[in-house]
Short mmCIF file of C-alpha atoms in Angstrom, two decimals:
data_model
loop_
_atom_site.label_atom_id
_atom_site.label_comp_id
_atom_site.label_asym_id
_atom_site.label_seq_id
_atom_site.Cartn_x
_atom_site.Cartn_y
_atom_site.Cartn_z
CA MET A 40 110.58 36.72 124.30
CA ALA A 41 111.97 39.97 123.78
CA SER A 42 111.43 42.21 126.55
CA GLN A 43 109.60 45.73 126.72
CA PRO A 44 111.52 49.02 127.87
CA ASP A 45 110.88 50.02 131.00
CA HIS A 46 107.45 52.21 130.83
CA ARG A 47 108.93 55.69 132.05
CA ILE A 48 112.16 55.67 130.17
CA ALA A 49 109.91 54.62 127.24
CA SER A 50 107.41 57.52 127.90
CA VAL A 51 110.11 60.04 127.66
CA ILE A 52 111.71 58.72 124.69
CA ALA A 53 108.42 58.09 122.90
CA CYS A 54 107.54 61.82 123.79
CA ILE A 55 110.78 63.20 122.15
CA LEU A 56 110.13 61.04 119.13
CA ILE A 57 106.51 62.40 118.93
CA LEU A 58 107.61 66.05 119.19
CA VAL A 59 110.13 65.65 116.32
CA LEU A 60 107.70 63.82 114.23
CA VAL A 61 104.95 66.85 114.70
CA THR A 62 107.60 69.85 114.43
CA ALA A 63 109.55 68.18 111.47
CA PRO A 64 107.82 69.86 108.83
CA LEU A 65 107.56 73.25 110.48
CA LEU A 66 110.63 74.87 109.33
CA LEU A 67 110.14 74.84 105.62
CA GLY A 68 109.32 71.05 105.11
CA GLY A 69 112.22 70.09 107.58
CA HIS A 70 114.52 71.39 104.78
CA SER A 71 116.77 73.85 106.61
CA PRO A 72 120.13 73.86 108.44
CA LEU A 73 118.14 74.81 111.49
CA ALA A 74 115.70 71.96 111.17
CA TRP A 75 118.64 69.60 110.80
CA SER A 76 120.40 70.62 113.63
CA ILE A 77 117.41 70.36 115.99
CA ASN A 78 116.21 66.75 114.51
CA ALA A 79 119.79 65.67 114.71
CA THR A 80 120.18 66.84 118.55
CA LEU A 81 116.99 65.67 119.92
CA ILE A 82 117.02 62.17 118.11
CA GLY A 83 120.54 61.71 118.92
CA PHE A 84 119.69 62.48 122.63
CA ALA A 85 116.82 60.05 122.79
CA THR A 86 118.92 57.16 120.86
CA THR A 87 121.78 57.64 123.40
CA ALA A 88 119.40 57.32 126.16
CA PHE A 89 117.40 54.41 125.05
CA SER A 90 120.31 52.71 124.17
CA GLY A 91 122.18 53.51 127.45
CA TRP A 92 119.49 52.48 129.65
CA HIS A 93 119.09 48.97 127.94
CA ILE A 94 122.96 48.62 128.43
CA VAL A 95 122.91 49.36 131.99
CA ARG A 96 120.06 47.41 132.98
CA ARG A 97 121.22 44.83 130.58
CA GLN A 98 117.89 44.38 128.96
CA PRO A 99 117.51 42.87 125.37
CA LEU A 100 116.02 45.31 122.90
CA PRO A 101 112.23 44.64 122.11
CA VAL A 102 113.17 44.05 118.44
CA PRO A 103 116.69 42.57 118.22
CA HIS A 104 118.49 43.56 115.11
CA SER A 105 118.99 39.67 113.99
CA TRP A 106 115.19 40.06 113.22
CA LEU A 107 116.13 42.49 110.16
CA GLY A 108 118.76 40.14 109.03
CA GLY A 109 121.76 42.27 107.45
CA ALA A 110 119.70 45.51 106.96
CA PHE A 111 121.44 47.24 110.04
CA ILE A 112 124.96 46.06 109.17
CA ALA A 113 124.11 47.48 105.29
CA LEU A 114 123.12 50.61 106.58
CA ILE A 115 126.04 51.20 108.90
CA LEU A 116 128.59 50.02 105.81
CA VAL A 117 126.63 52.88 103.86
CA ALA A 118 127.07 55.32 106.55
CA PHE A 119 130.84 54.39 107.05
CA TRP A 120 131.42 54.70 103.16
CA ILE A 121 129.83 58.17 103.17
CA TYR A 122 132.13 59.45 105.66
CA LEU A 123 135.07 58.19 103.87
CA GLN A 124 133.84 60.33 100.83
CA SER A 125 134.23 63.22 102.65
CA ALA A 126 137.38 62.39 104.24
CA SER A 127 140.53 64.01 102.90
CA TRP A 128 142.84 61.26 104.57
CA THR A 129 141.76 58.66 101.97
CA PRO A 130 144.42 57.54 99.13
CA HIS A 131 145.07 59.72 96.53
CA PHE A 132 144.47 57.39 93.59
CA MET A 133 140.49 57.13 95.01
CA HIS A 134 139.94 61.09 95.09
CA HIS A 135 137.87 62.66 92.17
CA ARG A 136 140.33 64.15 89.32
CA ALA A 137 138.69 67.38 89.54
CA TRP A 138 140.78 68.43 92.65
CA ASP A 139 143.85 67.98 90.82
CA SER A 140 142.39 70.07 87.84
CA ALA A 141 141.68 72.68 90.33
CA ALA A 142 144.95 72.81 91.89
CA ARG A 143 146.94 73.20 88.57
CA ALA A 144 144.40 76.09 87.35
CA LEU A 145 144.71 77.95 90.84
CA ASN A 146 148.45 76.64 91.28
CA HIS A 147 147.50 75.85 95.07
CA GLU A 148 147.60 72.32 96.54
CA TYR A 149 144.30 70.98 97.66
CA ARG A 150 143.58 68.15 100.02
CA GLY A 151 141.26 66.22 97.85
CA ALA A 152 138.63 63.44 98.76
CA ILE A 153 136.14 61.03 96.76
CA SER A 154 133.52 63.71 97.22
CA LEU A 155 133.27 67.02 94.76
CA ASN A 156 131.78 68.52 97.80
CA PRO A 157 132.96 66.98 101.20
CA SER A 158 131.12 69.33 103.33
CA GLU A 159 127.77 68.56 101.61
CA THR A 160 128.45 64.98 101.76
CA ARG A 161 128.60 65.13 105.53
CA LEU A 162 125.49 67.23 105.87
CA ALA A 163 123.78 64.73 104.11
CA LEU A 164 125.24 61.98 106.25
CA LEU A 165 124.00 63.70 109.45
CA ARG A 166 120.32 63.93 107.70
CA LEU A 167 120.74 60.15 106.78
CA VAL A 168 121.96 59.03 109.99
CA THR A 169 118.98 61.10 111.67
CA THR A 170 116.58 59.41 109.73
CA ALA A 171 117.89 56.01 110.15
CA ALA A 172 117.69 56.49 113.94
CA VAL A 173 114.25 57.68 113.73
CA PHE A 174 113.43 54.33 112.24
CA TRP A 175 115.36 52.49 114.91
CA LEU A 176 113.61 54.46 117.88
CA ALA A 177 110.05 53.76 115.95
CA LEU A 178 111.05 50.07 115.72
CA GLN A 179 112.16 49.66 119.23
CA LEU A 180 109.48 51.32 120.50
CA GLY A 181 106.65 50.60 118.04
CA ARG A 182 106.90 46.79 119.77
CA ASP A 183 104.55 48.07 121.86
CA PRO A 184 101.05 48.24 120.09
CA LYS A 185 100.37 51.28 122.52
CA TRP A 186 103.32 53.51 121.52
CA ALA A 187 102.92 52.41 117.95
CA TYR A 188 99.36 53.91 117.51
CA ARG A 189 100.37 56.84 119.43
CA VAL A 190 103.26 57.46 116.82
CA LEU A 191 100.47 57.07 113.99
CA TYR A 192 97.82 59.32 115.50
CA SER A 193 100.42 61.71 116.13
CA ILE A 194 101.35 61.71 112.31
CA ALA A 195 97.61 61.92 111.21
CA ILE A 196 96.70 64.89 113.20
CA SER A 197 99.99 66.92 112.84
CA ALA A 198 99.43 66.15 109.00
CA ALA A 199 95.87 67.45 109.02
CA ALA A 200 96.98 70.57 110.94
CA TYR A 201 99.27 71.51 108.54
CA ALA A 202 96.67 71.04 105.60
CA VAL A 203 94.55 73.28 107.36
CA TYR A 204 96.84 75.90 107.72
CA GLY A 205 98.31 75.47 104.23
CA ILE A 206 94.30 75.99 103.41
CA PHE A 207 94.20 78.87 105.47
CA VAL A 208 97.02 80.58 103.84
CA GLU A 209 95.72 80.10 100.36
CA ALA A 210 92.36 81.33 101.16
CA TYR A 211 93.76 84.81 102.51
CA GLN A 212 95.92 84.76 99.78
CA LEU A 213 99.06 85.44 101.95
CA ASN A 214 101.29 83.97 99.38
CA SER A 215 104.08 82.81 101.85
CA VAL A 216 105.68 80.03 103.54
CA LEU A 217 105.89 81.08 107.13
CA TRP A 218 108.18 84.15 106.85
CA ARG A 219 109.29 83.64 103.26
CA GLU A 220 107.57 84.46 100.21
CA LYS A 221 106.63 81.92 97.96
CA MET A 222 108.29 80.75 94.87
CA SER A 223 106.62 81.58 91.45
CA VAL A 224 106.13 77.99 90.63
CA SER A 225 104.44 77.66 94.16
CA SER A 226 102.25 80.41 94.16
CA ASN A 227 98.32 80.26 94.15
CA VAL A 228 98.51 76.78 95.23
CA VAL A 229 98.81 75.10 99.00
CA THR A 230 102.11 73.86 100.22
CA ALA A 231 101.70 74.83 103.87
CA THR A 232 105.09 74.72 105.24
CA PHE A 233 106.89 73.16 102.57
CA VAL A 234 108.74 75.13 99.84
CA GLY A 235 107.20 73.29 96.51
CA PRO A 236 103.65 71.39 96.33
CA ASN A 237 104.72 68.03 95.31
CA SER A 238 106.35 67.82 98.45
CA PHE A 239 103.61 68.99 100.32
CA ALA A 240 101.30 66.80 98.53
CA ILE A 241 103.49 63.64 99.16
CA TYR A 242 103.79 64.59 103.07
CA ALA A 243 99.72 65.24 102.93
CA ILE A 244 99.43 61.81 101.20
CA LEU A 245 101.39 59.99 104.36
CA GLY A 246 98.86 61.55 106.56
CA LEU A 247 95.94 60.64 104.39
CA LEU A 248 97.09 57.17 104.45
CA THR A 249 97.70 57.24 108.13
CA THR A 250 94.28 58.48 109.04
CA LEU A 251 92.26 56.06 106.79
CA GLY A 252 94.32 53.16 108.28
CA LEU A 253 93.35 54.13 111.86
CA GLY A 254 89.97 54.65 110.77
CA PHE A 255 89.81 50.98 109.51
CA ARG A 256 90.59 49.94 112.55
CA ALA A 257 88.29 52.22 114.54
CA LEU A 258 85.46 50.85 112.00
CA SER A 259 86.35 47.35 112.53
CA ALA A 260 85.89 47.57 116.38
CA ASN A 261 82.24 47.89 115.81
CA ARG A 262 81.29 44.37 117.34
CA LYS A 263 82.44 45.58 120.90
CA THR A 264 79.89 48.20 120.88
CA THR A 265 77.07 45.68 120.11
CA SER A 266 78.34 43.11 122.58
CA GLY A 267 75.31 41.89 124.51
CA LEU A 268 72.69 43.79 122.57
CA VAL A 269 70.01 42.87 120.21
CA GLY A 270 67.43 44.04 117.74
CA SER A 271 67.01 47.81 117.63
CA ARG A 272 69.04 48.34 120.32
CA ALA A 273 72.11 46.59 118.54
CA ILE A 274 71.20 48.78 115.34
CA ALA A 275 71.28 52.01 117.06
CA ALA A 276 74.56 51.37 119.08
CA LYS A 277 76.20 50.70 115.81
CA SER A 278 74.70 53.05 114.01
CA TYR A 279 75.80 55.67 116.56
CA TYR A 280 79.46 54.07 116.86
CA TYR A 281 79.84 54.46 112.81
CA THR A 282 78.45 58.11 112.81
CA ARG A 283 80.94 59.40 115.64
CA THR A 284 83.69 57.45 114.07
CA LEU A 285 82.88 58.82 110.41
CA LEU A 286 82.66 62.69 111.93
CA ALA A 287 85.88 61.64 113.80
CA TYR A 288 88.10 60.50 111.05
CA GLY A 289 86.57 62.67 108.66
CA THR A 290 87.62 65.61 110.02
CA LEU A 291 91.09 64.77 109.55
CA VAL A 292 90.55 63.32 106.22
CA ALA A 293 88.57 66.40 104.76
CA PRO A 294 91.42 68.98 105.11
CA LEU A 295 93.98 66.39 104.01
CA LEU A 296 92.06 65.52 100.72
CA MET A 297 91.24 69.09 100.16
CA ALA A 298 94.69 70.39 100.10
CA ILE A 299 96.42 67.50 98.09
CA VAL A 300 93.84 68.74 95.28
CA MET A 301 94.51 72.65 96.21
CA SER A 302 98.35 71.83 96.20
CA GLY A 303 97.92 71.35 92.11
CA SER A 304 100.37 68.47 92.50
CA ARG A 305 99.83 66.31 89.05
CA ALA A 306 101.87 63.58 90.96
CA GLY A 307 100.19 64.22 93.96
CA LEU A 308 96.66 63.54 92.60
CA PHE A 309 98.05 60.68 90.72
CA PHE A 310 99.24 59.08 93.74
CA LEU A 311 96.05 59.55 95.97
CA ILE A 312 94.05 57.57 93.31
CA ALA A 313 96.47 54.86 93.37
CA ILE A 314 96.33 54.63 97.23
CA VAL A 315 92.36 54.13 96.80
CA PHE A 316 93.03 50.86 95.18
CA THR A 317 95.77 50.30 97.55
CA ILE A 318 93.74 50.24 100.47
CA THR A 319 91.08 48.23 98.62
CA PHE A 320 93.58 45.63 97.53
CA LEU A 321 95.28 45.40 101.46
CA GLY A 322 91.49 44.97 102.65
CA ARG A 323 90.88 42.01 100.50
CA MET A 324 94.33 40.53 101.28
CA ALA A 325 93.56 40.73 104.66
CA SER A 326 90.08 39.32 104.50
CA ASN A 327 91.35 36.20 102.71
CA SER A 328 93.99 35.54 105.14
CA ARG A 329 93.97 33.04 107.46
CA SER A 330 92.84 35.14 110.47
CA THR A 331 90.01 34.39 112.39
CA ARG A 332 89.80 37.97 113.50
CA LYS A 333 89.55 40.15 110.32
CA LEU A 334 90.62 43.39 111.21
CA MET A 335 89.74 44.99 107.67
CA THR A 336 86.92 42.93 105.96
CA ALA A 337 86.38 43.23 102.35
CA ASN A 338 83.32 45.18 103.10
CA HIS A 339 84.77 47.81 105.25
CA SER A 340 87.77 48.13 102.53
CA PHE A 341 85.18 48.53 99.44
CA ALA A 342 82.86 50.94 101.26
CA ILE A 343 85.77 53.29 102.70
CA ALA A 344 87.14 52.99 98.77
CA VAL A 345 83.92 54.32 97.30
CA LEU A 346 83.22 56.87 100.00
CA LEU A 347 86.84 58.24 99.37
CA CYS A 348 86.41 57.86 95.65
CA CYS A 349 83.13 60.23 96.36
CA ALA A 350 85.21 62.81 98.26
CA LEU A 351 88.03 63.14 95.85
CA LEU A 352 84.99 63.60 92.82
CA VAL A 353 83.46 66.53 95.25
CA ALA A 354 87.05 67.98 95.81
CA VAL A 355 87.99 67.79 92.30
CA LEU A 356 84.97 69.38 91.17
CA ASN A 357 85.39 72.25 93.93
CA TYR A 358 88.98 72.71 93.77
CA GLY A 359 90.04 71.06 90.20
CA ASN A 360 90.87 74.64 89.11
CA PHE A 361 94.27 74.24 90.97
CA VAL A 362 95.41 71.01 89.05
CA VAL A 363 93.96 72.70 85.71
CA THR A 364 96.08 75.76 86.69
CA SER A 365 99.15 74.06 87.75
CA ILE A 366 98.81 72.07 84.14
CA GLN A 367 98.31 75.44 82.31
CA SER A 368 101.47 76.93 83.87
CA LEU A 369 103.41 74.82 81.74
CA ASP A 370 103.90 76.64 78.27
CA GLY A 371 101.73 75.24 76.03
CA ARG A 372 104.26 75.26 73.28
CA GLU A 373 106.75 73.38 75.21
CA LEU A 374 104.19 70.82 76.21
CA ALA A 375 103.33 69.98 73.04
CA GLN A 376 106.67 69.60 71.76
CA GLY A 377 107.52 67.32 74.64
CA GLN A 378 110.33 69.41 76.02
CA PHE A 379 109.21 69.46 79.49
CA LEU A 380 109.28 65.71 79.74
CA ALA A 381 112.38 65.47 77.12
CA GLU A 382 114.42 67.76 79.30
CA ARG A 383 113.47 65.69 82.61
CA ARG A 384 114.86 62.59 80.47
CA ALA A 385 118.02 64.50 79.59
CA VAL A 386 119.05 65.05 83.08
CA TRP A 387 118.66 61.45 83.84
CA TRP A 388 120.80 60.65 80.78
CA ILE A 389 123.50 63.14 81.92
CA SER A 390 123.29 61.59 85.59
CA ILE A 391 123.99 58.15 83.71
CA ARG A 392 126.54 59.35 81.81
CA ALA A 393 128.47 60.96 85.03
CA LEU A 394 127.87 57.55 86.83
CA LEU A 395 129.84 55.43 84.13
CA ASP A 396 132.63 57.85 84.76
CA SER A 397 132.63 56.66 88.62
CA PRO A 398 130.68 53.56 88.91
CA LEU A 399 132.62 52.13 91.90
CA VAL A 400 133.19 55.08 94.31
CA GLY A 401 130.60 57.59 93.25
CA PHE A 402 130.86 61.52 93.29
CA GLY A 403 129.72 61.57 97.09
CA TYR A 404 126.64 61.58 98.89
CA GLY A 405 124.56 64.41 98.74
CA ALA A 406 127.20 66.26 95.99
CA PHE A 407 124.79 65.90 93.05
CA ALA A 408 124.34 69.65 92.34
CA ASP A 409 128.31 69.91 91.70
CA THR A 410 128.40 66.63 90.01
CA PHE A 411 125.48 67.80 87.29
CA ALA A 412 127.32 71.00 86.79
CA ALA A 413 130.50 69.10 85.55
CA TYR A 414 128.59 67.36 82.90
CA ARG A 415 125.74 69.52 81.97
CA ASP A 416 125.54 69.85 77.89
CA GLY A 417 123.21 71.60 75.29
CA SER A 418 120.60 68.93 75.93
CA ILE A 419 119.01 70.79 78.58
CA SER A 420 118.32 74.56 78.89
CA ILE A 421 121.02 76.97 80.00
CA TYR A 422 119.05 78.75 82.67
CA GLY A 423 118.89 77.29 86.35
CA ARG A 424 120.67 75.41 88.51
CA TRP A 425 119.70 71.51 88.39
CA MET A 426 119.92 70.45 92.39
CA LYS A 427 118.36 67.05 92.18
CA ALA A 428 118.07 64.46 89.34
CA HIS A 429 114.29 63.98 89.90
CA ASN A 430 115.06 60.09 90.40
CA ALA A 431 116.47 59.28 93.80
CA TYR A 432 117.58 56.00 92.74
CA VAL A 433 119.76 57.44 89.87
CA GLU A 434 120.98 60.00 92.33
CA ALA A 435 121.77 57.85 95.21
CA ALA A 436 123.84 55.50 92.56
CA VAL A 437 125.77 58.63 91.07
CA GLY A 438 126.49 59.71 94.97
CA LEU A 439 127.37 56.42 96.16
CA GLY A 440 128.56 54.61 93.34
CA VAL A 441 126.67 51.38 92.55
CA PRO A 442 128.13 48.74 95.25
CA MET A 443 127.23 50.83 97.60
CA ALA A 444 123.84 52.28 96.20
CA LEU A 445 122.52 48.52 96.12
CA ILE A 446 123.53 47.95 99.60
CA PHE A 447 121.72 50.79 100.74
CA PHE A 448 118.67 49.72 98.54
CA TYR A 449 118.79 46.47 100.28
CA SER A 450 118.74 48.03 103.81
CA VAL A 451 115.26 49.76 102.92
CA PHE A 452 113.77 47.02 100.91
CA VAL A 453 114.27 44.52 104.00
CA PRO A 454 111.68 46.37 106.34
CA ALA A 455 109.48 47.10 103.28
CA TYR A 456 109.47 43.78 102.73
CA ARG A 457 108.86 42.84 106.24
CA VAL A 458 105.70 45.06 106.54
CA ALA A 459 104.35 43.74 103.30
CA ILE A 460 104.54 40.37 104.69
CA GLY A 461 103.14 41.18 107.83
CA ALA A 462 100.15 43.27 106.41
CA ILE A 463 98.97 39.92 104.99
CA THR A 464 99.70 37.85 107.60
CA ARG A 465 99.43 39.26 110.99
CA ARG A 466 96.44 38.26 112.74
CA ARG A 467 96.33 41.45 115.26
CA HIS A 468 97.17 45.28 114.82
CA ARG A 469 97.45 44.53 111.11
CA VAL A 470 96.83 47.89 110.24
CA VAL A 471 100.16 49.34 111.42
CA PRO A 472 102.23 47.12 108.58
CA SER A 473 99.19 47.64 106.30
CA ILE A 474 99.59 51.64 106.77
CA ALA A 475 103.59 51.03 106.19
CA THR A 476 103.12 49.04 103.17
CA ALA A 477 101.14 51.72 101.48
CA ALA A 478 103.47 54.43 102.49
CA CYS A 479 106.45 52.41 101.08
CA LEU A 480 104.48 51.93 97.76
CA ALA A 481 103.51 55.85 97.55
CA ILE A 482 107.05 56.87 98.27
CA GLY A 483 108.88 54.30 96.43
CA ALA A 484 106.97 54.81 93.42
CA HIS A 485 107.39 58.91 93.81
CA GLN A 486 111.26 58.42 93.57
CA LEU A 487 110.96 57.40 90.14
CA ILE A 488 110.05 60.86 89.04
CA ASP A 489 111.17 63.27 91.94
CA PHE A 490 112.98 63.80 95.02
CA SER A 491 110.50 64.27 97.87
CA ILE A 492 112.15 61.84 100.40
CA TYR A 493 115.05 64.23 100.84
CA PRO A 494 112.76 67.07 103.03
CA GLN A 495 113.29 65.67 106.63
CA GLY A 496 109.56 66.47 106.95
CA ILE A 497 108.91 63.74 104.86
CA ALA A 498 111.86 61.33 105.45
CA ILE A 499 111.44 61.30 109.17
CA VAL A 500 107.84 60.88 109.06
CA PHE A 501 107.86 58.04 106.57
CA ALA A 502 111.00 56.36 108.84
CA ALA A 503 108.82 56.55 111.77
CA ILE A 504 105.54 54.84 109.61
CA LEU A 505 108.06 52.03 108.52
CA GLY A 506 109.84 51.70 111.76
CA VAL A 507 106.54 50.99 113.72
CA GLY A 508 104.97 49.10 110.80
CA THR A 509 108.05 46.93 110.81
CA ALA A 510 107.99 46.31 114.69
CA GLN A 511 104.29 45.13 114.41
CA SER A 512 104.73 42.94 111.42
CA TRP A 513 105.95 39.85 113.70
CA SER A 514 103.39 38.09 115.92
CA SER A 515 103.61 38.59 119.48
CA ARG A 516 104.77 35.33 120.28
CA LYS A 517 107.96 35.54 118.36
CA GLN A 518 110.98 34.73 120.37
#
């Protein structure tokens, strides 16, 4: 059986991981060079220390890499390919022709690369490796249920704290994100420490998912409170336990729910409603499994779903003006003519056209802005600069090329599939892979229309949830 790491080294590494998870959204949602440097330093030290300890002590890892098939190998191949894209010593025939055009136009010799912007590609590689290291640490530490739940509790509490901060800023109309003034599109809505409302809404949804899952677990533990009690004493004990649990988790759910609605994010509100159905589905799948110890019964899932719907209705009735204002902020004439959605679709088609020009090697991971500028046409407005494709899958294919993009998607799909299996088949600690499954559905669907996975405040938190969910998706008896 895979061994657990020494409790002392595990405690230190886990504390560093939790510190990164709590502070990741602090600096503009983790979307700043300072945040990237801090996260890379802390996570790099923790990963090195954890690996070095196991090598020196000759202890097997809690979760062997073979358990995830070729996912780790696929991710290593992708990381190495991204490095090659930024390197100038690669064969000249692989370099983008824009480097030769620039050399002729400026009469200056350039050492080209596959990427149109090698420096941005290297920065994107740094962020990707940091996120992958967070997943790996959460995977290894999360094999111990104690640390898996501590990671989830840290995410739930910190997300609620950021939501409270965002509501406070909006209530006093400070119109700022930390020390920076909000952008015009983000004014009069809750963004907390994030630059945009959509990114904050997705982060708050991850916190809400985690909180609700932990609440399920707490409510399902009521049998212990009535053990040995009968009659009125059992009813009183159960009532006290339910009331205390609902108040405790309601304190976290309330600001998260309110902040999501007050963010004015239409996508956030849609995915929040989808979460209700996801929670009900997972609860019923758990109740219909072969488990003799049901962690989440159908009654619990249905009751919580109803309560969440009621709370959402109250929040919308009281703070729905934020969503209405967000919709009305779009120019009515453009919305009526479909220009808003048409421009988004035009960006996708331009990105696909660029992809067809270099389907094998791509244009460089993280260099989408430079790529799009070269292919931009009259189908979209001449104003502004498109930094993202608003579709993370298309953007990854444009940057990496189709073959490496498929390998990259495979490396993410394997743990996502694993947590879905664990959410249905696990007997103990089922709530952990269930939270990860719901998070995968929310994040995966949102990437079809946006790019919320890029800020490290979201990417790192999601990687940690997926890591502990994957670690707990196997039975403790697995050899």
